[in-house]
Coordinates of C-alpha atoms in Angstrom, one line a residue:
X1 CA 8.6 1.3 -25.8
X2 CA 11.5 0.8 -23.5
X3 CA 13.8 -2.2 -24.3
X4 CA 14.8 -3.8 -21.1
X5 CA 16.8 -6.8 -19.8
X6 CA 16.8 -8.6 -16.4
X7 CA 19.4 -9.9 -14.0
X8 CA 18.2 -12.7 -11.8
X9 CA 16.2 -15.8 -12.4
X10 CA 13.9 -16.1 -9.4
X11 CA 10.1 -15.8 -9.2
X12 CA 10.3 -12.0 -8.6
X13 CA 12.0 -11.6 -12.0
X14 CA 9.2 -13.6 -13.7
X15 CA 6.6 -11.4 -12.0
X16 CA 8.4 -8.2 -13.1
X17 CA 8.7 -9.4 -16.7
X18 CA 5.0 -10.2 -16.8
X19 CA 4.0 -6.8 -15.2
X20 CA 6.4 -4.9 -17.5
X21 CA 4.9 -6.5 -20.6
X22 CA 1.3 -6.0 -19.4
X23 CA 2.0 -2.3 -18.9
X24 CA 2.6 -1.9 -22.6
X25 CA 5.6 0.2 -21.9
X26 CA 8.5 -2.3 -21.8
X27 CA 9.8 -4.9 -24.3
X28 CA 12.1 -7.7 -23.0
X29 CA 15.2 -8.1 -25.1
X30 CA 17.6 -9.9 -22.9
X31 CA 18.1 -11.9 -19.7
X32 CA 21.1 -12.7 -17.5
X33 CA 21.8 -15.6 -15.2
X34 CA 25.1 -17.0 -13.8
X35 CA 24.8 -20.2 -15.8
X36 CA 24.2 -20.6 -19.5
X37 CA 21.6 -23.2 -18.9
X38 CA 19.5 -21.0 -16.6
X39 CA 20.0 -18.0 -18.8
X40 CA 18.8 -19.9 -21.9
X41 CA 15.8 -21.3 -20.0
X42 CA 14.8 -17.8 -18.9
X43 CA 15.1 -16.4 -22.4
X44 CA 13.1 -19.3 -23.9
X45 CA 10.4 -18.9 -21.2
X46 CA 9.9 -15.2 -21.9
X47 CA 10.8 -15.1 -25.7
X48 CA 13.8 -12.9 -25.1
X49 CA 16.1 -12.5 -28.1
X50 CA 19.3 -12.6 -26.1
X51 CA 20.7 -14.3 -23.0
X52 CA 23.9 -13.6 -21.2
X53 CA 26.2 -14.9 -18.5
X54 CA 28.5 -11.9 -18.7
X55 CA 27.2 -8.7 -17.2
X56 CA 29.8 -6.5 -19.0
X57 CA 28.9 -7.9 -22.3
X58 CA 25.2 -7.4 -21.6
X59 CA 25.7 -3.8 -20.4
X60 CA 27.4 -2.9 -23.7
X61 CA 24.4 -4.0 -25.8
X62 CA 23.0 -1.1 -27.8
X63 CA 19.6 -2.8 -27.8
X64 CA 19.1 -2.5 -24.0
X65 CA 17.9 0.8 -22.6
X66 CA 17.1 -0.3 -19.0
X67 CA 17.8 -3.2 -16.8
X68 CA 15.9 -4.7 -13.9
X69 CA 18.1 -6.2 -11.2
X70 CA 16.8 -8.9 -8.8
X71 CA 19.9 -10.7 -7.7
X72 CA 20.8 -11.3 -4.0
X73 CA 20.9 -8.0 -2.1
X74 CA 24.7 -7.8 -1.7
X75 CA 25.2 -8.0 -5.4
X76 CA 22.9 -5.1 -6.3
X77 CA 25.5 -2.3 -6.0
X78 CA 28.3 -3.8 -8.0
X79 CA 25.9 -4.9 -10.8
X80 CA 24.0 -1.6 -10.9
X81 CA 27.3 0.3 -11.4
X82 CA 28.2 -1.7 -14.4
X83 CA 24.9 -0.8 -16.1
X84 CA 24.8 2.8 -15.0
X85 CA 28.4 3.4 -16.3
X86 CA 27.1 2.0 -19.7
X87 CA 24.3 4.5 -19.7
X88 CA 21.5 2.1 -18.9
X89 CA 18.6 3.0 -16.6
X90 CA 18.6 0.7 -13.6
X91 CA 15.5 -0.6 -11.8
X92 CA 16.7 -2.4 -8.7
X93 CA 14.5 -4.6 -6.6
X94 CA 14.2 -3.6 -2.9
X95 CA 16.2 -3.3 -0.8
X96 CA 18.0 -1.2 -3.4
X97 CA 21.5 -1.5 -1.8
X98 CA 23.1 -2.5 1.5
X99 CA 23.9 1.0 2.8
X100 CA 23.7 4.7 2.1
X101 CA 27.3 4.9 0.9
X102 CA 26.5 2.6 -1.9
X103 CA 23.3 4.5 -2.7
X104 CA 24.9 7.9 -2.9
X105 CA 27.7 6.6 -5.1
X106 CA 25.2 4.9 -7.4
X107 CA 23.1 8.1 -7.7
X108 CA 26.2 10.1 -8.5
X109 CA 27.1 7.6 -11.2
X110 CA 23.6 7.7 -12.7
X111 CA 23.6 11.5 -12.8
X112 CA 27.1 11.5 -14.5
X113 CA 25.8 9.2 -17.2
X114 CA 22.4 10.8 -17.8
X115 CA 20.3 7.8 -16.6
X116 CA 17.9 7.0 -13.8
X117 CA 18.3 4.7 -10.8
X118 CA 15.0 3.5 -9.4
X119 CA 14.0 1.2 -6.5
X120 CA 11.4 -1.4 -7.2
X121 CA 9.0 -1.2 -4.3
X122 CA 5.5 -2.1 -5.5
X123 CA 3.1 -0.9 -2.8
X124 CA 3.7 2.9 -3.0
X125 CA 2.8 2.9 -6.7
X126 CA -0.6 1.3 -6.4
X127 CA -3.9 3.2 -6.8
X128 CA -4.9 2.3 -3.2
X129 CA -1.7 3.9 -1.8
X130 CA -2.5 7.1 -3.6
X131 CA -6.0 7.0 -2.2
X132 CA -4.7 6.5 1.3
X133 CA -2.2 9.4 0.9
X134 CA -4.9 11.7 -0.5
X135 CA -7.5 10.7 2.2
X136 CA -5.1 10.7 5.2
X137 CA -6.3 14.0 6.6
X138 CA -9.7 12.4 7.2
X139 CA -8.2 10.9 10.4
X140 CA -7.4 14.3 11.8
X141 CA -4.3 14.7 14.0
X142 CA -2.4 11.3 13.9
X143 CA -1.8 9.7 17.3
X144 CA -0.4 6.2 16.5
X145 CA 0.2 3.7 13.7
X146 CA 0.8 0.0 13.7
X147 CA 2.2 -1.5 10.5
X148 CA 3.0 -5.2 10.6
X149 CA 4.4 -7.5 7.9
X150 CA 4.8 -10.9 9.5
X151 CA 5.1 -13.8 7.2
X152 CA 6.8 -17.2 7.9
X153 CA 9.5 -18.0 5.3
X154 CA 9.9 -21.6 4.1
X155 CA 13.6 -20.8 3.9
X156 CA 13.7 -20.5 7.6
X157 CA 13.2 -24.3 7.7
X158 CA 16.5 -24.6 5.7
X159 CA 18.2 -22.4 8.3
X160 CA 16.9 -24.6 11.1
X161 CA 18.4 -27.6 9.2
X162 CA 21.8 -26.0 9.3
X163 CA 21.9 -24.2 5.9
X164 CA 22.2 -20.5 5.3
X165 CA 19.8 -19.1 2.7
X166 CA 20.6 -15.8 1.2
X167 CA 17.8 -13.9 2.8
X168 CA 19.0 -15.0 6.3
X169 CA 22.7 -14.4 5.5
X170 CA 24.9 -11.4 6.4
X171 CA 27.0 -12.4 3.4
X172 CA 24.1 -11.5 1.1
X173 CA 22.8 -8.5 3.1
X174 CA 19.7 -10.3 4.3
X175 CA 17.4 -10.1 7.3
X176 CA 13.7 -9.4 8.1
X177 CA 13.8 -5.6 8.2
X178 CA 15.4 -5.2 4.8
X179 CA 13.4 -7.9 3.2
X180 CA 9.9 -7.5 4.6
X181 CA 10.1 -4.5 6.9
X182 CA 10.8 -2.2 4.0
X183 CA 7.2 -2.5 2.8
X184 CA 5.5 -1.0 5.9
X185 CA 8.6 1.3 6.4
X186 CA 8.0 2.7 2.9
X187 CA 4.4 3.3 3.8
X188 CA 5.4 5.2 6.9
X189 CA 8.0 7.4 5.1
X190 CA 5.8 8.2 2.2
X191 CA 2.8 9.0 4.4
X192 CA 4.4 10.6 7.4
X193 CA 7.9 11.7 6.2
X194 CA 11.2 11.2 7.9
X195 CA 10.9 10.4 11.7
X196 CA 12.6 12.3 14.4
X197 CA 14.0 9.2 16.0
X198 CA 14.4 5.5 15.1
X199 CA 14.7 2.5 17.5
X200 CA 14.9 -1.1 16.4
X201 CA 14.5 -4.1 18.7
X202 CA 15.8 -7.1 16.7
X203 CA 15.5 -10.9 17.3
X204 CA 18.9 -12.0 16.0
X205 CA 19.7 -15.3 14.3
X206 CA 22.9 -17.3 14.5
X207 CA 23.8 -15.9 11.0
X208 CA 24.1 -12.4 12.5
X209 CA 20.9 -10.9 10.9
X210 CA 17.4 -10.3 12.2
X211 CA 14.7 -13.0 11.9
X212 CA 12.2 -10.5 13.3
X213 CA 12.0 -7.2 15.0
X214 CA 10.1 -4.1 16.2
X215 CA 10.9 -0.8 14.6
X216 CA 9.7 2.3 16.4
X217 CA 9.5 5.6 14.4
X218 CA 8.9 8.7 16.5
X219 CA 7.1 11.6 14.9
X220 CA 5.8 14.9 16.3
X221 CA 2.7 13.9 18.3
X222 CA 2.6 10.2 17.5
X223 CA 4.6 7.0 17.2
X224 CA 4.5 4.5 14.3
X225 CA 5.4 0.9 15.2
X226 CA 6.5 -1.5 12.5
X227 CA 6.5 -5.3 13.2
X228 CA 8.4 -7.5 10.8
X229 CA 9.2 -11.2 10.9
X230 CA 10.2 -14.0 8.6
X231 CA 10.1 -16.6 11.4
X232 CA 6.5 -16.4 12.5
X233 CA 3.0 -15.8 11.1
X234 CA 0.3 -13.2 11.8
X235 CA -2.9 -11.9 10.2
X236 CA -2.8 -8.5 12.0
X237 CA -4.1 -5.6 10.0
X238 CA -2.2 -2.4 9.4
X239 CA -3.8 0.5 11.3
X240 CA -3.4 4.3 11.3
X241 CA -5.1 6.0 14.2
X242 CA -6.2 9.7 14.3
X243 CA -8.4 11.7 16.6
X244 CA -11.2 11.8 14.0
X245 CA -10.9 8.3 12.7
X246 CA -8.7 5.3 11.8
X247 CA -7.6 3.6 8.7
X248 CA -7.5 -0.2 8.6
X249 CA -5.4 -1.7 5.8
X250 CA -5.7 -5.4 4.9
X251 CA -2.0 -5.5 4.2
X252 CA 1.1 -3.3 3.7
X253 CA 1.7 -4.6 0.2
X254 CA -0.1 -4.3 -2.1
X255 CA -2.7 -2.6 0.1
X256 CA -5.7 -4.5 -1.2
X257 CA -8.3 -2.9 1.0
X258 CA -8.6 0.3 3.0
X259 CA -11.4 0.8 5.5
X260 CA -12.0 4.1 7.4
X261 CA -13.8 4.1 10.7
X262 CA -15.1 7.3 12.2
X263 CA -14.0 7.7 15.9
X264 CA -17.3 9.1 17.1
X265 CA -20.0 7.4 15.1
X266 CA -18.0 4.2 14.5
X267 CA -19.4 4.2 11.0
X268 CA -17.1 2.6 8.5
X269 CA -16.5 3.0 4.7
X270 CA -14.4 1.2 2.2
X271 CA -12.1 3.7 0.4
X272 CA -10.1 1.2 -1.7
X273 CA -10.6 0.2 -5.3
X274 CA -10.0 -3.1 -7.1
X275 CA -6.4 -3.4 -8.4
X276 CA -4.8 -5.4 -11.1
X277 CA -4.0 -8.9 -9.8
X278 CA -0.5 -8.4 -11.2
X279 CA 0.1 -5.4 -9.0
X280 CA 3.7 -4.8 -10.1
X281 CA 2.2 -3.2 -13.2
X282 CA 1.8 0.0 -11.3
X283 CA 5.5 0.5 -10.5
X284 CA 6.3 -0.4 -14.2
X285 CA 4.0 2.4 -15.3
X286 CA 5.5 4.8 -12.9
X287 CA 9.1 4.0 -13.9
X288 CA 8.2 4.3 -17.6
X289 CA 6.8 7.7 -16.9
X290 CA 10.0 8.8 -15.3
X291 CA 12.2 7.4 -18.1
X292 CA 10.1 8.4 -21.1
X293 CA 9.0 11.8 -19.9
X294 CA 12.3 12.6 -18.1
X295 CA 10.1 13.4 -15.1
X296 CA 12.7 14.7 -12.7
X297 CA 10.2 15.9 -10.2
X298 CA 8.8 12.4 -9.7
X299 CA 12.3 10.9 -9.9
X300 CA 13.6 13.2 -7.1
X301 CA 10.6 12.3 -4.9
X302 CA 11.3 8.5 -5.3
X303 CA 15.0 9.2 -4.8
X304 CA 14.3 11.0 -1.6
X305 CA 12.1 8.2 -0.2
X306 CA 14.8 5.6 -1.1
X307 CA 17.4 7.7 0.8
X308 CA 15.3 8.0 3.9
X309 CA 14.3 4.3 4.0
X310 CA 17.9 3.2 3.6
X311 CA 19.1 5.7 6.3
X312 CA 16.6 4.2 8.7
X313 CA 17.4 0.5 8.0
X314 CA 21.1 1.3 8.3
X315 CA 20.6 3.0 11.6
X316 CA 18.4 0.1 12.8
X317 CA 21.1 -2.4 11.9
X318 CA 23.8 -0.3 13.7
X319 CA 21.8 -0.3 16.9
X320 CA 21.7 -4.1 16.8
X321 CA 25.3 -4.7 15.6
X322 CA 24.0 -6.2 12.4
X323 CA 26.9 -5.8 10.0
X324 CA 26.8 -7.1 6.5
X325 CA 29.9 -8.9 5.1
X326 CA 30.5 -6.2 2.5
X327 CA 30.9 -3.7 5.4
X328 CA 33.6 -5.6 7.3

């Protein structure tokens, strides 16, 4: 059992705690929030023995072996370093950091302290992702892919009213690509590898970040197009097209259904399986395997994927002059 603590008090933290406990691999021992009132509420809600408002104090606790960080994006790096330097494994919610310089420094710190740094990205750990990866060759030579994640955010209403929510703020390293686009981007990288060329066409907001955009990934023989938006709604399926057949995915995360359609006969078959409703359980099991078994082969694979994805989002931002406040 891995004793873990959390940083952040949003819904995603609640979900991760629930999934971690359902996995049977993690035991919650502490929570952190910026105010004592919120920290105590979080601890009471999840029966955690300790609550903190001071990260340094929390990081020094001998009871804590790992920490899950789900604070605003721009805070991830500074907070992760505190725990890594205190020899705690860090599981950081996507997007792991703001740029590749932060990522490489954090990996170096993790290695120096004999701990793991892992990015929480739920869709690539699910059974249906593994099925898709295993069955990908059924499509024959790939010729195109269209991977949308378009979901209207209620926080966009706040932006329209003159406020600046974290997820739409350069000060907090926000934007559609790093928030939603990473899900289909991870699918592309994990299935197809690193693209030869990246082009991003962004719709910029008054805050200096992207509200939506089209990311084009060029591979040998085919192109993958990723559509992401937090300012509109769509029910488009994800599609991967090959000469022998095509895959239709109901969604990019958590990949609830996979249908394969034969190009010649047009016959279709469902390849997916039913997954746990609390689908974050799969990443928890994966992370526990890395930590408990010291599975460096799996760790290096996940590390490589995180590096490629962050390189792509950083290049995409540069092309559109999207500069986060921490980079100025």
